[in-house]
Amino acid sequence: MTPGDGRPHPRRRPKGRHREGAAPGAWKPRAWDLDQHAEARRLAGQWPGWTVLYGTGSRCFYALTAWPVPEPLILRARTAAELEAALREESAALAARRQAPTMSGVWR
């Protein structure tokens, strides 16, 4: 046996799920940050004029307007409580500028 001839070294056992001669092992996707995703769904239900998401990679909560506005509006916060406070503040500001949605204009 020479290095690089494609055969495993006789003293080393092949490793991994895809080793030659072995059936592929069962794969189960991991669910990350379940509590945060549930919190984002809760916020989305409480704020029907907004699309609320949780980014697993960024570990941040996001809220996007679900109605037409002159400029895209995206809120970002590290916690659900921070996002909810930002939603209250921004919704009040939008209502003052008369850019808040009417219930007929909210998409579901």
PDB file of C-alpha atoms in Angstrom:
ATOM      1  CA  MET A   1       0.000   0.000   0.000  1.00  0.00           C
ATOM      2  CA  THR A   2       1.332   3.410  -0.959  1.00  0.00           C
ATOM      3  CA  PRO A   3       0.083   6.805   0.201  1.00  0.00           C
ATOM      4  CA  GLY A   4      -2.574   8.236  -2.078  1.00  0.00           C
ATOM      5  CA  ASP A   5      -3.624   4.967  -3.716  1.00  0.00           C
ATOM      6  CA  GLY A   6      -7.180   5.431  -2.420  1.00  0.00           C
ATOM      7  CA  ARG A   7      -7.204   2.563   0.045  1.00  0.00           C
ATOM      8  CA  PRO A   8      -7.459   3.161   3.802  1.00  0.00           C
ATOM      9  CA  HIS A   9      -4.440   2.596   5.969  1.00  0.00           C
ATOM     10  CA  PRO A  10      -4.657  -0.959   7.374  1.00  0.00           C
ATOM     11  CA  ARG A  11      -4.374   0.222  10.989  1.00  0.00           C
ATOM     12  CA  ARG A  12      -6.961   3.013  10.688  1.00  0.00           C
ATOM     13  CA  ARG A  13     -10.657   2.384  10.802  1.00  0.00           C
ATOM     14  CA  PRO A  14     -12.830   4.477   8.472  1.00  0.00           C
ATOM     15  CA  LYS A  15     -14.910   7.038  10.357  1.00  0.00           C
ATOM     16  CA  GLY A  16     -18.110   8.923   9.693  1.00  0.00           C
ATOM     17  CA  ARG A  17     -21.668   8.234   8.625  1.00  0.00           C
ATOM     18  CA  HIS A  18     -20.715   7.748   4.993  1.00  0.00           C
ATOM     19  CA  ARG A  19     -17.874   5.291   5.370  1.00  0.00           C
ATOM     20  CA  GLU A  20     -17.597   2.582   2.771  1.00  0.00           C
ATOM     21  CA  GLY A  21     -19.696  -0.486   3.455  1.00  0.00           C
ATOM     22  CA  ALA A  22     -21.858   1.157   6.104  1.00  0.00           C
ATOM     23  CA  ALA A  23     -25.478   2.144   5.720  1.00  0.00           C
ATOM     24  CA  PRO A  24     -25.974   5.896   6.038  1.00  0.00           C
ATOM     25  CA  GLY A  25     -27.033   6.794   9.550  1.00  0.00           C
ATOM     26  CA  ALA A  26     -30.318   8.473  10.292  1.00  0.00           C
ATOM     27  CA  TRP A  27     -30.089  12.246  10.103  1.00  0.00           C
ATOM     28  CA  LYS A  28     -32.219  14.451  12.273  1.00  0.00           C
ATOM     29  CA  PRO A  29     -32.182  18.217  11.710  1.00  0.00           C
ATOM     30  CA  ARG A  30     -31.351  20.291  14.755  1.00  0.00           C
ATOM     31  CA  ALA A  31     -33.835  22.827  16.002  1.00  0.00           C
ATOM     32  CA  TRP A  32     -32.074  25.924  17.297  1.00  0.00           C
ATOM     33  CA  ASP A  33     -33.451  28.615  19.623  1.00  0.00           C
ATOM     34  CA  LEU A  34     -36.949  27.161  19.914  1.00  0.00           C
ATOM     35  CA  ASP A  35     -37.965  29.602  22.668  1.00  0.00           C
ATOM     36  CA  GLN A  36     -36.929  32.621  20.606  1.00  0.00           C
ATOM     37  CA  HIS A  37     -38.782  31.384  17.516  1.00  0.00           C
ATOM     38  CA  ALA A  38     -41.884  30.833  19.668  1.00  0.00           C
ATOM     39  CA  GLU A  39     -41.509  34.356  21.057  1.00  0.00           C
ATOM     40  CA  ALA A  40     -41.311  35.748  17.502  1.00  0.00           C
ATOM     41  CA  ARG A  41     -44.532  33.899  16.608  1.00  0.00           C
ATOM     42  CA  ARG A  42     -46.204  35.331  19.719  1.00  0.00           C
ATOM     43  CA  LEU A  43     -45.153  38.865  18.784  1.00  0.00           C
ATOM     44  CA  ALA A  44     -46.343  38.344  15.205  1.00  0.00           C
ATOM     45  CA  GLY A  45     -49.766  37.410  16.576  1.00  0.00           C
ATOM     46  CA  GLN A  46     -49.895  40.469  18.821  1.00  0.00           C
ATOM     47  CA  TRP A  47     -48.748  42.900  16.114  1.00  0.00           C
ATOM     48  CA  PRO A  48     -50.770  41.989  12.982  1.00  0.00           C
ATOM     49  CA  GLY A  49     -49.437  44.924  10.937  1.00  0.00           C
ATOM     50  CA  TRP A  50     -45.880  43.662  11.280  1.00  0.00           C
ATOM     51  CA  THR A  51     -43.984  40.601  10.114  1.00  0.00           C
ATOM     52  CA  VAL A  52     -41.871  39.414  13.052  1.00  0.00           C
ATOM     53  CA  LEU A  53     -38.926  37.054  12.591  1.00  0.00           C
ATOM     54  CA  TYR A  54     -36.088  35.620  14.646  1.00  0.00           C
ATOM     55  CA  GLY A  55     -32.704  35.177  12.970  1.00  0.00           C
ATOM     56  CA  THR A  56     -30.969  32.069  14.276  1.00  0.00           C
ATOM     57  CA  GLY A  57     -27.615  33.125  12.844  1.00  0.00           C
ATOM     58  CA  SER A  58     -27.785  36.713  14.064  1.00  0.00           C
ATOM     59  CA  ARG A  59     -29.596  35.861  17.302  1.00  0.00           C
ATOM     60  CA  CYS A  60     -31.759  38.955  16.784  1.00  0.00           C
ATOM     61  CA  PHE A  61     -35.462  39.664  16.459  1.00  0.00           C
ATOM     62  CA  TYR A  62     -36.673  41.581  13.393  1.00  0.00           C
ATOM     63  CA  ALA A  63     -39.950  43.329  12.579  1.00  0.00           C
ATOM     64  CA  LEU A  64     -40.868  44.467   9.058  1.00  0.00           C
ATOM     65  CA  THR A  65     -43.884  46.508   8.064  1.00  0.00           C
ATOM     66  CA  ALA A  66     -46.560  44.390   6.391  1.00  0.00           C
ATOM     67  CA  TRP A  67     -48.178  47.345   4.625  1.00  0.00           C
ATOM     68  CA  PRO A  68     -46.886  49.765   1.983  1.00  0.00           C
ATOM     69  CA  VAL A  69     -44.703  52.546   3.369  1.00  0.00           C
ATOM     70  CA  PRO A  70     -42.641  55.159   1.488  1.00  0.00           C
ATOM     71  CA  GLU A  71     -39.366  53.580   2.661  1.00  0.00           C
ATOM     72  CA  PRO A  72     -38.716  50.037   3.918  1.00  0.00           C
ATOM     73  CA  LEU A  73     -38.903  49.869   7.688  1.00  0.00           C
ATOM     74  CA  ILE A  74     -37.064  47.106   9.550  1.00  0.00           C
ATOM     75  CA  LEU A  75     -36.658  47.068  13.322  1.00  0.00           C
ATOM     76  CA  ARG A  76     -33.938  44.963  14.959  1.00  0.00           C
ATOM     77  CA  ALA A  77     -33.477  44.044  18.633  1.00  0.00           C
ATOM     78  CA  ARG A  78     -31.488  41.525  20.665  1.00  0.00           C
ATOM     79  CA  THR A  79     -34.464  40.524  22.850  1.00  0.00           C
ATOM     80  CA  ALA A  80     -38.194  40.154  22.338  1.00  0.00           C
ATOM     81  CA  ALA A  81     -38.871  42.771  25.028  1.00  0.00           C
ATOM     82  CA  GLU A  82     -36.631  45.292  23.245  1.00  0.00           C
ATOM     83  CA  LEU A  83     -38.386  44.600  19.947  1.00  0.00           C
ATOM     84  CA  GLU A  84     -41.813  44.987  21.528  1.00  0.00           C
ATOM     85  CA  ALA A  85     -40.806  48.372  22.969  1.00  0.00           C
ATOM     86  CA  ALA A  86     -39.493  49.424  19.543  1.00  0.00           C
ATOM     87  CA  LEU A  87     -42.746  48.261  17.930  1.00  0.00           C
ATOM     88  CA  ARG A  88     -44.790  50.377  20.337  1.00  0.00           C
ATOM     89  CA  GLU A  89     -42.599  53.412  19.743  1.00  0.00           C
ATOM     90  CA  GLU A  90     -42.505  53.064  15.953  1.00  0.00           C
ATOM     91  CA  SER A  91     -46.229  52.330  15.687  1.00  0.00           C
ATOM     92  CA  ALA A  92     -46.983  55.525  17.620  1.00  0.00           C
ATOM     93  CA  ALA A  93     -44.633  57.497  15.363  1.00  0.00           C
ATOM     94  CA  LEU A  94     -46.220  56.014  12.223  1.00  0.00           C
ATOM     95  CA  ALA A  95     -49.708  56.797  13.534  1.00  0.00           C
ATOM     96  CA  ALA A  96     -48.642  60.396  14.152  1.00  0.00           C
ATOM     97  CA  ARG A  97     -47.403  60.600  10.546  1.00  0.00           C
ATOM     98  CA  ARG A  98     -50.557  58.796   9.360  1.00  0.00           C
ATOM     99  CA  GLN A  99     -48.617  55.912   7.858  1.00  0.00           C
ATOM    100  CA  ALA A 100     -50.054  53.256  10.163  1.00  0.00           C
ATOM    101  CA  PRO A 101     -52.120  50.526   8.495  1.00  0.00           C
ATOM    102  CA  THR A 102     -55.872  50.277   8.637  1.00  0.00           C
ATOM    103  CA  MET A 103     -57.255  46.844   9.423  1.00  0.00           C
ATOM    104  CA  SER A 104     -58.431  46.510   5.819  1.00  0.00           C
ATOM    105  CA  GLY A 105     -54.844  47.033   4.647  1.00  0.00           C
ATOM    106  CA  VAL A 106     -53.216  44.451   6.898  1.00  0.00           C
ATOM    107  CA  TRP A 107     -52.114  41.273   5.162  1.00  0.00           C
ATOM    108  CA  ARG A 108     -52.445  37.990   6.991  1.00  0.00           C
TER     109      ARG A 108
END
